[in-house]
């Protein structure tokens, strides 16, 4: 799965640590999501969508299988 | 907000619960356990022999609370670590048990004392392996961090106790303390270098 988390975060001027604190997860988890090494659960993806005020499908999209 | 992240509350609680319990265990094993041989009453002997289980149970409680408070990726890596540890220790226990039953190995019940330490070491290795798959440097995460100076301090204290106890304690106790102290000092060095490297990468803009 591909995502635009890094880009959206940068637009808001937040560091990974800032975003991690807002989502109550570790900074390493944010890094793993941004680098595509970990796909978040639906609840966490929805939290991200709410935080960025975007529809979830504009943040995450299917990658190559 | 700053780039660095303060240690999360769950980790602060974990260290607050873990270190006193582990300290109590080490102190008991070093200073009380050697006198168990002088106790004659079976009931008192049983109570004293079971006393180290109390701090270990508190350590396990702290670990369970930490896992429950972890985020979803951390819980996944904990699960992988526990699965690897269960598999490895299970197979090892079976193999050693069969060898003992066939009288190839002459073992007594004290071998069971190794089950928990081996479980923890393999669990840590399994979790480190899982962390690498997700690009996490488990040795110097923001929250799980025991700072390098804390490692150095703990190692220094252990070496000091070993030095002061030389001549008063048994050789294996001095050796164990000195070995633990050196390991902690070495860990402090590795941790400091890894953190310095990470800070340099971050300054170069690779992380954020």
mmCIF file of N, CA, C and O in Angstrom, chain A residues 6 9-10 14-18 20-22 24-29 31-35 37-44, chain B residues 1-6 8 69-74 76 132-137 140-143 198 202 205-208:
data_model
loop_
_atom_site.group_PDB
_atom_site.id
_atom_site.type_symbol
_atom_site.label_atom_id
_atom_site.label_comp_id
_atom_site.label_asym_id
_atom_site.label_seq_id
_atom_site.Cartn_x
_atom_site.Cartn_y
_atom_site.Cartn_z
ATOM 1 N N UNK A 6 3.858 11.180 4.711
ATOM 2 C CA UNK A 6 5.028 12.055 4.865
ATOM 3 C C UNK A 6 4.771 13.434 4.264
ATOM 4 O O UNK A 6 5.073 14.461 4.869
ATOM 5 N N UNK A 9 2.204 15.366 6.334
ATOM 6 C CA UNK A 9 2.834 15.787 7.590
ATOM 7 C C UNK A 9 3.748 16.989 7.352
ATOM 8 O O UNK A 9 3.729 17.965 8.123
ATOM 9 N N UNK A 10 4.533 16.906 6.278
ATOM 10 C CA UNK A 10 5.459 18.006 5.970
ATOM 11 C C UNK A 10 4.709 19.300 5.664
ATOM 12 O O UNK A 10 5.144 20.390 6.043
ATOM 13 N N UNK A 14 4.947 19.391 10.646
ATOM 14 C CA UNK A 14 5.133 18.540 11.819
ATOM 15 C C UNK A 14 6.314 17.602 11.615
ATOM 16 O O UNK A 14 6.558 17.134 10.493
ATOM 17 N N UNK A 15 6.991 17.289 12.683
ATOM 18 C CA UNK A 15 8.014 16.235 12.634
ATOM 19 C C UNK A 15 7.314 14.895 12.862
ATOM 20 O O UNK A 15 6.128 14.849 13.237
ATOM 21 N N UNK A 16 8.064 13.810 12.655
ATOM 22 C CA UNK A 16 7.497 12.481 12.937
ATOM 23 C C UNK A 16 7.093 12.376 14.401
ATOM 24 O O UNK A 16 6.067 11.785 14.744
ATOM 25 N N UNK A 17 7.906 12.969 15.260
ATOM 26 C CA UNK A 17 7.598 12.922 16.694
ATOM 27 C C UNK A 17 6.301 13.666 17.001
ATOM 28 O O UNK A 17 5.499 13.213 17.829
ATOM 29 N N UNK A 18 6.098 14.801 16.329
ATOM 30 C CA UNK A 18 4.858 15.560 16.539
ATOM 31 C C UNK A 18 3.632 14.718 16.182
ATOM 32 O O UNK A 18 2.662 14.637 16.927
ATOM 33 N N UNK A 20 3.489 11.478 15.880
ATOM 34 C CA UNK A 20 3.393 10.318 16.763
ATOM 35 C C UNK A 20 2.687 10.683 18.065
ATOM 36 O O UNK A 20 1.824 9.953 18.549
ATOM 37 N N UNK A 21 3.026 11.841 18.594
ATOM 38 C CA UNK A 21 2.391 12.279 19.840
ATOM 39 C C UNK A 21 0.897 12.496 19.654
ATOM 40 O O UNK A 21 0.100 12.138 20.515
ATOM 41 N N UNK A 22 0.529 13.077 18.519
ATOM 42 C CA UNK A 22 -0.895 13.336 18.260
ATOM 43 C C UNK A 22 -1.688 12.038 18.099
ATOM 44 O O UNK A 22 -2.877 11.990 18.380
ATOM 45 N N UNK A 24 -0.681 9.127 19.499
ATOM 46 C CA UNK A 24 -0.351 8.262 20.637
ATOM 47 C C UNK A 24 0.294 6.945 20.171
ATOM 48 O O UNK A 24 -0.098 5.860 20.600
ATOM 49 N N UNK A 25 1.241 7.074 19.252
ATOM 50 C CA UNK A 25 2.038 5.914 18.831
ATOM 51 C C UNK A 25 3.510 6.320 18.909
ATOM 52 O O UNK A 25 3.824 7.481 19.189
ATOM 53 N N UNK A 26 4.392 5.371 18.649
ATOM 54 C CA UNK A 26 5.819 5.704 18.698
ATOM 55 C C UNK A 26 6.244 6.390 17.398
ATOM 56 O O UNK A 26 5.601 6.223 16.356
ATOM 57 N N UNK A 27 7.344 7.147 17.459
ATOM 58 C CA UNK A 27 7.865 7.788 16.252
ATOM 59 C C UNK A 27 8.300 6.727 15.238
ATOM 60 O O UNK A 27 8.189 6.912 14.028
ATOM 61 N N UNK A 28 8.780 5.596 15.764
ATOM 62 C CA UNK A 28 9.216 4.521 14.874
ATOM 63 C C UNK A 28 8.038 3.967 14.056
ATOM 64 O O UNK A 28 8.214 3.554 12.908
ATOM 65 N N UNK A 29 6.859 3.968 14.665
ATOM 66 C CA UNK A 29 5.682 3.488 13.940
ATOM 67 C C UNK A 29 5.336 4.440 12.793
ATOM 68 O O UNK A 29 5.021 4.007 11.684
ATOM 69 N N UNK A 31 7.465 6.338 11.235
ATOM 70 C CA UNK A 31 8.510 6.142 10.233
ATOM 71 C C UNK A 31 8.232 4.886 9.394
ATOM 72 O O UNK A 31 8.385 4.897 8.175
ATOM 73 N N UNK A 32 7.794 3.801 10.068
ATOM 74 C CA UNK A 32 7.508 2.548 9.348
ATOM 75 C C UNK A 32 6.335 2.732 8.393
ATOM 76 O O UNK A 32 6.327 2.169 7.293
ATOM 77 N N UNK A 33 5.342 3.531 8.792
ATOM 78 C CA UNK A 33 4.187 3.792 7.907
ATOM 79 C C UNK A 33 4.644 4.615 6.704
ATOM 80 O O UNK A 33 4.329 4.303 5.559
ATOM 81 N N UNK A 34 5.403 5.675 6.976
ATOM 82 C CA UNK A 34 5.830 6.570 5.890
ATOM 83 C C UNK A 34 6.714 5.865 4.872
ATOM 84 O O UNK A 34 6.664 6.166 3.681
ATOM 85 N N UNK A 35 7.537 4.959 5.349
ATOM 86 C CA UNK A 35 8.446 4.266 4.431
ATOM 87 C C UNK A 35 7.780 3.048 3.783
ATOM 88 O O UNK A 35 8.426 2.320 3.031
ATOM 89 N N UNK A 37 6.839 0.336 5.182
ATOM 90 C CA UNK A 37 7.208 -0.963 5.750
ATOM 91 C C UNK A 37 6.094 -1.528 6.617
ATOM 92 O O UNK A 37 6.098 -2.700 6.969
ATOM 93 N N UNK A 38 5.181 -0.678 6.992
ATOM 94 C CA UNK A 38 4.067 -1.143 7.828
ATOM 95 C C UNK A 38 2.791 -0.448 7.391
ATOM 96 O O UNK A 38 2.761 0.785 7.231
ATOM 97 N N UNK A 39 1.744 -1.243 7.172
ATOM 98 C CA UNK A 39 0.430 -0.676 6.843
ATOM 99 C C UNK A 39 -0.388 -0.581 8.129
ATOM 100 O O UNK A 39 -0.599 -1.600 8.794
ATOM 101 N N UNK A 40 -0.868 0.618 8.457
ATOM 102 C CA UNK A 40 -1.581 0.770 9.732
ATOM 103 C C UNK A 40 -2.932 0.051 9.720
ATOM 104 O O UNK A 40 -3.491 -0.222 8.649
ATOM 105 N N UNK A 41 -3.445 -0.212 10.904
ATOM 106 C CA UNK A 41 -4.783 -0.799 11.021
ATOM 107 C C UNK A 41 -5.815 0.231 10.574
ATOM 108 O O UNK A 41 -5.504 1.433 10.470
ATOM 109 N N UNK A 42 -7.038 -0.216 10.349
ATOM 110 C CA UNK A 42 -8.100 0.721 9.951
ATOM 111 C C UNK A 42 -8.323 1.817 11.001
ATOM 112 O O UNK A 42 -8.412 2.997 10.649
ATOM 113 N N UNK A 43 -8.410 1.473 12.299
ATOM 114 C CA UNK A 43 -8.614 2.542 13.290
ATOM 115 C C UNK A 43 -7.511 3.607 13.240
ATOM 116 O O UNK A 43 -7.794 4.803 13.308
ATOM 117 N N UNK A 44 -6.245 3.158 13.076
ATOM 118 C CA UNK A 44 -5.152 4.136 13.022
ATOM 119 C C UNK A 44 -5.205 4.939 11.721
ATOM 120 O O UNK A 44 -4.948 6.153 11.718
ATOM 121 N N UNK B 1 6.860 22.225 17.771
ATOM 122 C CA UNK B 1 7.317 21.187 18.685
ATOM 123 C C UNK B 1 8.721 20.720 18.306
ATOM 124 O O UNK B 1 9.132 20.842 17.170
ATOM 125 N N UNK B 2 9.415 20.187 19.247
ATOM 126 C CA UNK B 2 10.770 19.737 18.968
ATOM 127 C C UNK B 2 10.726 18.420 18.203
ATOM 128 O O UNK B 2 9.728 17.726 18.172
ATOM 129 N N UNK B 3 11.889 18.096 17.594
ATOM 130 C CA UNK B 3 11.972 16.860 16.824
ATOM 131 C C UNK B 3 12.023 15.648 17.738
ATOM 132 O O UNK B 3 11.551 14.589 17.403
ATOM 133 N N UNK B 4 12.667 15.806 18.893
ATOM 134 C CA UNK B 4 12.775 14.669 19.774
ATOM 135 C C UNK B 4 11.464 14.476 20.523
ATOM 136 O O UNK B 4 10.726 15.416 20.753
ATOM 137 N N UNK B 5 11.224 13.222 20.858
ATOM 138 C CA UNK B 5 9.946 12.889 21.472
ATOM 139 C C UNK B 5 10.173 12.478 22.913
ATOM 140 O O UNK B 5 11.040 11.655 23.186
ATOM 141 N N UNK B 6 9.421 13.041 23.855
ATOM 142 C CA UNK B 6 9.610 12.628 25.229
ATOM 143 C C UNK B 6 9.178 11.174 25.422
ATOM 144 O O UNK B 6 8.331 10.680 24.679
ATOM 145 N N UNK B 8 7.282 8.060 26.386
ATOM 146 C CA UNK B 8 5.854 7.928 26.661
ATOM 147 C C UNK B 8 5.612 7.451 28.082
ATOM 148 O O UNK B 8 6.460 6.795 28.686
ATOM 149 N N UNK B 69 0.058 -1.504 26.787
ATOM 150 C CA UNK B 69 0.004 -0.065 26.513
ATOM 151 C C UNK B 69 0.746 0.309 25.228
ATOM 152 O O UNK B 69 0.794 1.480 24.867
ATOM 153 N N UNK B 70 1.309 -0.679 24.541
ATOM 154 C CA UNK B 70 2.093 -0.398 23.327
ATOM 155 C C UNK B 70 1.180 -0.095 22.145
ATOM 156 O O UNK B 70 0.005 -0.461 22.154
ATOM 157 N N UNK B 71 1.742 0.562 21.135
ATOM 158 C CA UNK B 71 0.932 0.808 19.935
ATOM 159 C C UNK B 71 0.904 -0.465 19.079
ATOM 160 O O UNK B 71 1.510 -1.483 19.414
ATOM 161 N N UNK B 72 0.160 -0.399 17.963
ATOM 162 C CA UNK B 72 -0.118 -1.632 17.215
ATOM 163 C C UNK B 72 1.130 -2.261 16.593
ATOM 164 O O UNK B 72 1.250 -3.486 16.558
ATOM 165 N N UNK B 73 2.063 -1.445 16.119
ATOM 166 C CA UNK B 73 3.285 -2.019 15.540
ATOM 167 C C UNK B 73 4.149 -2.645 16.638
ATOM 168 O O UNK B 73 4.708 -3.741 16.461
ATOM 169 N N UNK B 74 4.224 -1.952 17.765
ATOM 170 C CA UNK B 74 5.006 -2.508 18.877
ATOM 171 C C UNK B 74 4.405 -3.833 19.348
ATOM 172 O O UNK B 74 5.133 -4.783 19.645
ATOM 173 N N UNK B 76 2.796 -5.920 17.600
ATOM 174 C CA UNK B 76 3.104 -6.944 16.595
ATOM 175 C C UNK B 76 4.525 -7.483 16.801
ATOM 176 O O UNK B 76 4.751 -8.688 16.732
ATOM 177 N N UNK B 132 13.685 -5.002 12.858
ATOM 178 C CA UNK B 132 14.478 -4.720 11.646
ATOM 179 C C UNK B 132 13.618 -4.803 10.394
ATOM 180 O O UNK B 132 13.798 -4.041 9.450
ATOM 181 N N UNK B 133 12.679 -5.743 10.399
ATOM 182 C CA UNK B 133 11.788 -5.887 9.230
ATOM 183 C C UNK B 133 10.973 -4.614 9.009
ATOM 184 O O UNK B 133 10.576 -4.314 7.890
ATOM 185 N N UNK B 134 10.691 -3.888 10.081
ATOM 186 C CA UNK B 134 9.906 -2.659 9.961
ATOM 187 C C UNK B 134 10.786 -1.414 9.987
ATOM 188 O O UNK B 134 10.302 -0.305 10.171
ATOM 189 N N UNK B 135 12.090 -1.616 9.846
ATOM 190 C CA UNK B 135 13.001 -0.474 9.792
ATOM 191 C C UNK B 135 13.185 0.222 11.115
ATOM 192 O O UNK B 135 13.565 1.391 11.160
ATOM 193 N N UNK B 136 12.907 -0.487 12.211
ATOM 194 C CA UNK B 136 13.044 0.121 13.543
ATOM 195 C C UNK B 136 14.367 -0.308 14.145
ATOM 196 O O UNK B 136 14.672 -1.501 14.176
ATOM 197 N N UNK B 137 15.135 0.662 14.612
ATOM 198 C CA UNK B 137 16.360 0.348 15.335
ATOM 199 C C UNK B 137 15.985 0.186 16.800
ATOM 200 O O UNK B 137 15.921 1.146 17.544
ATOM 201 N N UNK B 140 17.857 1.807 19.940
ATOM 202 C CA UNK B 140 17.832 3.206 20.374
ATOM 203 C C UNK B 140 16.563 3.907 19.904
ATOM 204 O O UNK B 140 16.620 4.911 19.224
ATOM 205 N N UNK B 141 15.414 3.347 20.256
ATOM 206 C CA UNK B 141 14.165 4.021 19.980
ATOM 207 C C UNK B 141 14.022 5.194 20.944
ATOM 208 O O UNK B 141 14.716 5.262 21.952
ATOM 209 N N UNK B 142 13.096 6.113 20.629
ATOM 210 C CA UNK B 142 12.932 7.286 21.493
ATOM 211 C C UNK B 142 12.471 6.899 22.891
ATOM 212 O O UNK B 142 12.916 7.429 23.880
ATOM 213 N N UNK B 143 11.535 5.949 22.946
ATOM 214 C CA UNK B 143 10.881 5.693 24.227
ATOM 215 C C UNK B 143 11.534 4.570 25.003
ATOM 216 O O UNK B 143 11.596 4.617 26.224
ATOM 217 N N UNK B 198 22.493 8.368 14.556
ATOM 218 C CA UNK B 198 21.115 8.709 14.216
ATOM 219 C C UNK B 198 20.918 10.223 14.209
ATOM 220 O O UNK B 198 20.252 10.777 13.338
ATOM 221 N N UNK B 202 19.720 12.493 11.152
ATOM 222 C CA UNK B 202 18.562 13.384 11.282
ATOM 223 C C UNK B 202 18.951 14.804 10.880
ATOM 224 O O UNK B 202 18.211 15.495 10.183
ATOM 225 N N UNK B 205 18.864 15.416 7.393
ATOM 226 C CA UNK B 205 17.526 15.467 6.800
ATOM 227 C C UNK B 205 17.034 14.159 6.254
ATOM 228 O O UNK B 205 16.067 14.121 5.494
ATOM 229 N N UNK B 206 17.646 13.034 6.665
ATOM 230 C CA UNK B 206 17.202 11.749 6.143
ATOM 231 C C UNK B 206 15.954 11.253 6.834
ATOM 232 O O UNK B 206 15.163 10.525 6.268
ATOM 233 N N UNK B 207 15.777 11.655 8.099
ATOM 234 C CA UNK B 207 14.656 11.081 8.848
ATOM 235 C C UNK B 207 13.369 11.849 8.625
ATOM 236 O O UNK B 207 12.333 11.269 8.348
ATOM 237 N N UNK B 208 13.386 13.152 8.830
ATOM 238 C CA UNK B 208 12.126 13.913 8.798
ATOM 239 C C UNK B 208 11.996 14.751 7.534
ATOM 240 O O UNK B 208 12.948 15.291 7.081
#
